[in-house]
Amino acid sequence: MFDLLGTTLPSRLLLGTAQYPSPAILADAVHASGTAVVTVSLRREMAGGKAGEKFWSLIRSLGVRILPNTAGCHSVKEAVTTAQMAREVFGTSWIKLEVIGNHDTLQPDVFGLVEASRILCEDGFSVFPYTTDDLVVAERLLEAGCKVLMPWCAPIGSALGPVNMTALRSMRAFFPDVPLIVDAGLGRPSHAATVIELGFDAVLLNTAVARAADPVGMARAFGKAVEAGREAFCSGMLEPRDVAVPSTPTFGGAVFS
Amino acid sequence: MKLTVNGEAHEIAATTLDELLAALDYEGDWLATAVNSDLVHKSKRAEFQLSDGDRIEILSPMQGG
């Protein structure tokens, strides 16, 4: 169990809903993963269109909590208005705040992110900021009112896994009491286990599951990896050593010469 | 009145946001609306007066990561 902003969740895995081969596979993947939180977005609806309604009724049938995002927003104003529209449609004050600063890298515009976070926190939102692993930016986001941080570990959709373990360790150490969710860049279950073993509270991923050859199997694998990583973190792992240490007791060994 | 709806130009007689949605065959409580980049709450659409040149966004749920 995992307490996130006063909500008890059964899993430390948060899952995106984009890029699945079909709605049925999306639904099966969500169930297989064990997640209790999925991310969703908003888009322009065609006149007379029902695409949004179909997707929304599918998501509601999954019985999970919704974390809307502001994907694709490149300015503070866009992100703030999109967040407000998402709150009205999805009926939640949770928002995964993305203010994108670069088209190619999808790196967050951390300056805009802090400004938008301040506006939305004052407006009663629970802001989940998609940010970098920069500690000063993290402090500014907390000052702006964020109660949780979502650093990337690599660019969105890259599947690179944690490319800067030192930065992630520092972040965990600097903010021991802030829920930290690694968002973006995870490619394999072992990546998720690695960051959870570091003490990160949860992971949010999408592409690694949705674009796998078998999304349902991969969703299940990520769910298990996150569980294993957390249990390992709580169980106290050995520190690596440069010398061999025999695992079999040497006392009482037979002497044959 | 000339309006831009979801990026497309329209010439529409509607004077309120509610009338615009009806004229363009939008319906459902899963829609969110903004005019000139500001949210217009569902409950305010009937009284929201449109002006020539307004930019309207009509959004609905979609997949997201």
Coordinates of N, CA and C in Angstrom, one line a residue, chain A residues 8-117:
Chain A
T8 N -4.8 6.3 -0.4 CA -4.1 5.0 -0.3 C -4.2 4.2 -1.6
L9 N -3.1 3.9 -2.2 CA -3.1 3.2 -3.5 C -2.4 1.8 -3.3
P10 N -3.0 0.8 -4.0 CA -2.4 -0.5 -3.8 C -1.2 -0.8 -4.6
S11 N -0.8 0.1 -5.5 CA 0.4 -0.1 -6.4 C 1.2 1.2 -6.5
R12 N 2.5 1.0 -6.7 CA 3.4 2.2 -6.9 C 3.6 2.4 -8.4
L13 N 2.8 1.8 -9.2 CA 2.9 2.0 -10.6 C 1.8 2.8 -11.1
L14 N 2.1 3.9 -11.8 CA 1.1 4.7 -12.5 C 1.3 4.5 -14.0
L15 N 0.2 4.4 -14.7 CA 0.2 3.9 -16.1 C -0.5 4.9 -17.0
G16 N 0.2 5.2 -18.1 CA -0.4 6.0 -19.2 C -1.3 5.2 -20.0
T17 N -2.2 5.9 -20.8 CA -3.3 5.2 -21.5 C -3.1 5.3 -23.0
A18 N -2.0 5.9 -23.5 CA -1.8 6.2 -24.9 C -1.0 5.1 -25.6
Q19 N -1.2 5.0 -26.9 CA -0.4 4.2 -27.9 C -0.7 2.7 -27.8
Y20 N -1.8 2.2 -27.1 CA -2.0 0.8 -27.1 C -2.6 0.3 -28.4
P21 N -2.4 -0.9 -28.7 CA -3.0 -1.4 -30.0 C -4.5 -1.3 -30.1
S22 N -5.2 -1.4 -29.0 CA -6.6 -1.4 -29.0 C -7.1 -1.0 -27.6
P23 N -8.4 -0.5 -27.5 CA -8.9 -0.2 -26.2 C -9.0 -1.4 -25.3
A24 N -9.3 -2.6 -25.9 CA -9.4 -3.8 -25.0 C -8.0 -4.2 -24.4
I25 N -6.9 -4.0 -25.2 CA -5.6 -4.3 -24.7 C -5.2 -3.3 -23.6
L26 N -5.6 -2.0 -23.8 CA -5.4 -1.0 -22.8 C -6.0 -1.4 -21.5
A27 N -7.3 -1.8 -21.6 CA -8.0 -2.2 -20.4 C -7.3 -3.5 -19.7
D28 N -7.0 -4.4 -20.5 CA -6.3 -5.6 -20.0 C -4.9 -5.3 -19.3
A29 N -4.2 -4.4 -20.0 CA -2.9 -4.0 -19.4 C -3.1 -3.2 -18.1
V30 N -4.1 -2.4 -18.0 CA -4.3 -1.7 -16.7 C -4.6 -2.7 -15.6
H31 N -5.4 -3.7 -15.9 CA -5.7 -4.7 -14.9 C -4.5 -5.5 -14.5
A32 N -3.8 -5.9 -15.6 CA -2.6 -6.8 -15.3 C -1.5 -6.1 -14.5
S33 N -1.4 -4.8 -14.7 CA -0.3 -4.0 -14.0 C -0.6 -3.9 -12.5
G34 N -1.9 -3.9 -12.2 CA -2.2 -3.7 -10.8 C -2.3 -2.2 -10.4
T35 N -2.1 -1.3 -11.4 CA -2.1 0.1 -11.1 C -3.5 0.6 -10.6
A36 N -3.5 1.7 -9.9 CA -4.7 2.3 -9.4 C -4.8 3.7 -9.9
V37 N -3.8 4.1 -10.7 CA -3.9 5.5 -11.3 C -3.5 5.5 -12.7
V38 N -4.3 6.0 -13.6 CA -3.9 6.2 -15.0 C -3.9 7.6 -15.5
T39 N -3.1 7.9 -16.4 CA -3.0 9.3 -16.9 C -3.9 9.4 -18.2
V40 N -4.5 10.5 -18.4 CA -5.3 10.8 -19.5 C -5.1 12.2 -20.0
S41 N -5.7 12.6 -21.1 CA -5.4 13.9 -21.7 C -6.7 14.5 -22.2
L42 N -6.6 15.6 -22.9 CA -7.7 16.2 -23.6 C -7.3 16.6 -25.0
R43 N -8.2 16.5 -25.9 CA -7.9 16.9 -27.3 C -9.2 17.6 -27.9
R44 N -8.9 18.2 -29.0 CA -10.1 18.8 -29.7 C -11.0 17.7 -30.2
E45 N -12.3 18.0 -29.9 CA -13.4 17.1 -30.3 C -14.0 17.5 -31.6
M46 N -14.2 16.6 -32.5 CA -14.8 17.0 -33.8 C -16.3 17.3 -33.6
A47 N -16.8 18.2 -34.4 CA -18.3 18.5 -34.3 C -19.1 17.2 -34.5
G48 N -20.0 16.9 -33.5 CA -20.8 15.7 -33.6 C -20.0 14.5 -33.2
G49 N -18.7 14.6 -32.8 CA -17.9 13.4 -32.5 C -18.2 12.8 -31.2
K50 N -17.9 11.5 -31.1 CA -18.2 10.8 -29.9 C -16.9 10.1 -29.4
A51 N -15.7 10.4 -30.0 CA -14.5 9.7 -29.6 C -14.2 9.9 -28.1
G52 N -14.3 11.1 -27.7 CA -14.0 11.4 -26.3 C -14.9 10.7 -25.3
E53 N -16.2 10.6 -25.7 CA -17.2 9.9 -24.8 C -16.8 8.4 -24.7
K54 N -16.5 7.8 -25.9 CA -16.1 6.3 -25.8 C -14.9 6.1 -25.0
F55 N -13.9 6.9 -25.1 CA -12.7 6.7 -24.3 C -13.0 6.9 -22.8
W56 N -13.7 8.0 -22.6 CA -14.0 8.3 -21.2 C -14.8 7.2 -20.5
S57 N -15.8 6.6 -21.2 CA -16.6 5.6 -20.6 C -15.7 4.3 -20.4
L58 N -14.7 4.1 -21.3 CA -13.8 2.9 -21.0 C -13.0 3.2 -19.8
I59 N -12.4 4.4 -19.6 CA -11.6 4.7 -18.5 C -12.4 4.6 -17.2
R60 N -13.6 5.1 -17.2 CA -14.4 5.0 -16.0 C -14.7 3.6 -15.6
S61 N -14.8 2.7 -16.6 CA -15.2 1.3 -16.3 C -14.0 0.6 -15.7
L62 N -12.8 1.1 -15.7 CA -11.6 0.5 -15.2 C -11.5 0.6 -13.7
G63 N -12.3 1.5 -13.1 CA -12.3 1.6 -11.6 C -11.0 2.1 -11.0
V64 N -10.3 3.0 -11.8 CA -9.0 3.5 -11.3 C -9.1 5.0 -11.2
R65 N -8.1 5.6 -10.5 CA -8.1 7.0 -10.3 C -7.5 7.7 -11.5
I66 N -7.9 8.9 -11.8 CA -7.5 9.6 -13.0 C -6.5 10.7 -12.7
L67 N -5.4 10.7 -13.4 CA -4.5 11.8 -13.4 C -4.4 12.4 -14.7
P68 N -5.1 13.5 -15.0 CA -5.1 14.2 -16.3 C -3.7 14.9 -16.5
N69 N -3.3 15.0 -17.7 CA -2.1 15.7 -18.0 C -2.3 17.0 -18.8
T70 N -1.3 17.8 -19.0 CA -1.3 18.9 -19.8 C -0.4 18.7 -21.0
A71 N -0.3 17.5 -21.5 CA 0.7 17.2 -22.5 C 0.5 18.1 -23.7
G72 N 1.6 18.5 -24.3 CA 1.6 19.3 -25.5 C 1.5 20.8 -25.3
C73 N 1.4 21.2 -24.0 CA 1.4 22.6 -23.7 C 2.8 23.2 -23.6
H74 N 3.0 24.3 -24.3 CA 4.3 24.9 -24.4 C 4.3 26.3 -23.6
S75 N 3.2 26.7 -23.1 CA 3.2 28.0 -22.4 C 2.5 27.8 -21.1
V76 N 2.7 28.7 -20.2 CA 2.1 28.7 -18.9 C 0.6 28.8 -19.1
K77 N 0.2 29.8 -19.9 CA -1.3 30.0 -20.1 C -2.0 28.7 -20.7
E78 N -1.4 28.1 -21.7 CA -1.9 26.9 -22.2 C -2.1 25.8 -21.2
A79 N -1.0 25.6 -20.4 CA -1.0 24.6 -19.4 C -2.1 24.9 -18.3
V80 N -2.2 26.1 -17.9 CA -3.1 26.5 -16.8 C -4.6 26.3 -17.3
T81 N -4.9 26.7 -18.5 CA -6.2 26.6 -19.0 C -6.6 25.1 -19.3
T82 N -5.6 24.4 -19.8 CA -5.8 22.9 -20.0 C -6.1 22.2 -18.7
A83 N -5.3 22.6 -17.7 CA -5.6 22.0 -16.3 C -7.0 22.3 -15.8
Q84 N -7.4 23.5 -16.0 CA -8.7 23.9 -15.6 C -9.8 23.2 -16.3
M85 N -9.6 23.0 -17.6 CA -10.5 22.2 -18.5 C -10.6 20.8 -18.0
A86 N -9.4 20.2 -17.7 CA -9.3 18.8 -17.3 C -10.0 18.6 -16.0
R87 N -9.9 19.6 -15.1 CA -10.6 19.5 -13.8 C -12.1 19.4 -14.0
E88 N -12.6 20.2 -14.9 CA -14.0 20.2 -15.2 C -14.5 18.9 -15.8
V89 N -13.8 18.4 -16.7 CA -14.2 17.2 -17.4 C -14.0 15.9 -16.5
F90 N -12.8 15.8 -15.9 CA -12.5 14.6 -15.2 C -12.9 14.6 -13.7
G91 N -13.3 15.8 -13.2 CA -13.8 15.8 -11.8 C -12.7 15.5 -10.8
T92 N -11.5 15.9 -11.1 CA -10.4 15.7 -10.1 C -9.5 16.9 -10.1
S93 N -8.9 17.2 -9.0 CA -8.0 18.4 -8.9 C -6.6 17.9 -9.1
W94 N -6.4 16.6 -9.3 CA -5.0 16.2 -9.6 C -4.7 16.6 -11.0
I95 N -3.5 17.0 -11.2 CA -3.0 17.4 -12.6 C -1.5 17.0 -12.7
K96 N -1.2 16.3 -13.8 CA 0.2 16.1 -14.2 C 0.5 17.2 -15.0
L97 N 1.3 18.1 -14.5 CA 1.6 19.4 -15.2 C 2.8 19.3 -16.1
E98 N 2.6 19.4 -17.4 CA 3.7 19.4 -18.3 C 3.7 20.8 -19.0
V99 N 4.9 21.5 -18.9 CA 5.1 22.7 -19.8 C 6.3 22.3 -20.5
I100 N 6.2 22.0 -21.8 CA 7.3 21.5 -22.6 C 8.1 22.7 -23.2
G101 N 9.4 22.6 -23.0 CA 10.3 23.7 -23.4 C 11.0 23.4 -24.8
N102 N 11.0 22.2 -25.3 CA 11.7 21.9 -26.5 C 11.0 20.8 -27.3
H103 N 10.7 21.1 -28.5 CA 9.9 20.1 -29.4 C 10.6 18.8 -29.5
D104 N 12.0 18.8 -29.6 CA 12.7 17.6 -30.0 C 13.0 16.8 -28.7
T105 N 13.4 17.4 -27.7 CA 13.8 16.6 -26.5 C 12.6 16.4 -25.5
L106 N 11.5 17.2 -25.7 CA 10.4 17.2 -24.8 C 10.8 17.5 -23.4
Q107 N 11.9 18.3 -23.3 CA 12.4 18.7 -21.9 C 11.4 19.7 -21.3
P108 N 11.1 19.6 -20.1 CA 10.2 20.5 -19.5 C 10.9 22.0 -19.4
D109 N 10.0 22.9 -19.7 CA 10.4 24.3 -19.4 C 10.2 24.6 -17.9
V110 N 11.3 24.4 -17.2 CA 11.2 24.5 -15.8 C 10.8 25.8 -15.2
F111 N 11.1 26.9 -15.9 CA 10.7 28.2 -15.5 C 9.2 28.4 -15.6
G112 N 8.7 28.0 -16.8 CA 7.2 28.0 -16.9 C 6.5 27.0 -16.0
L113 N 7.2 25.9 -15.7 CA 6.6 24.9 -14.9 C 6.4 25.4 -13.5
V114 N 7.4 26.2 -13.0 CA 7.3 26.7 -11.6 C 6.1 27.8 -11.6
E115 N 6.1 28.6 -12.6 CA 5.1 29.7 -12.6 C 3.7 29.0 -12.7
A116 N 3.5 28.0 -13.6 CA 2.2 27.4 -13.7 C 1.8 26.6 -12.5
S117 N 2.8 26.0 -11.8 CA 2.5 25.3 -10.6 C 2.0 26.3 -9.5

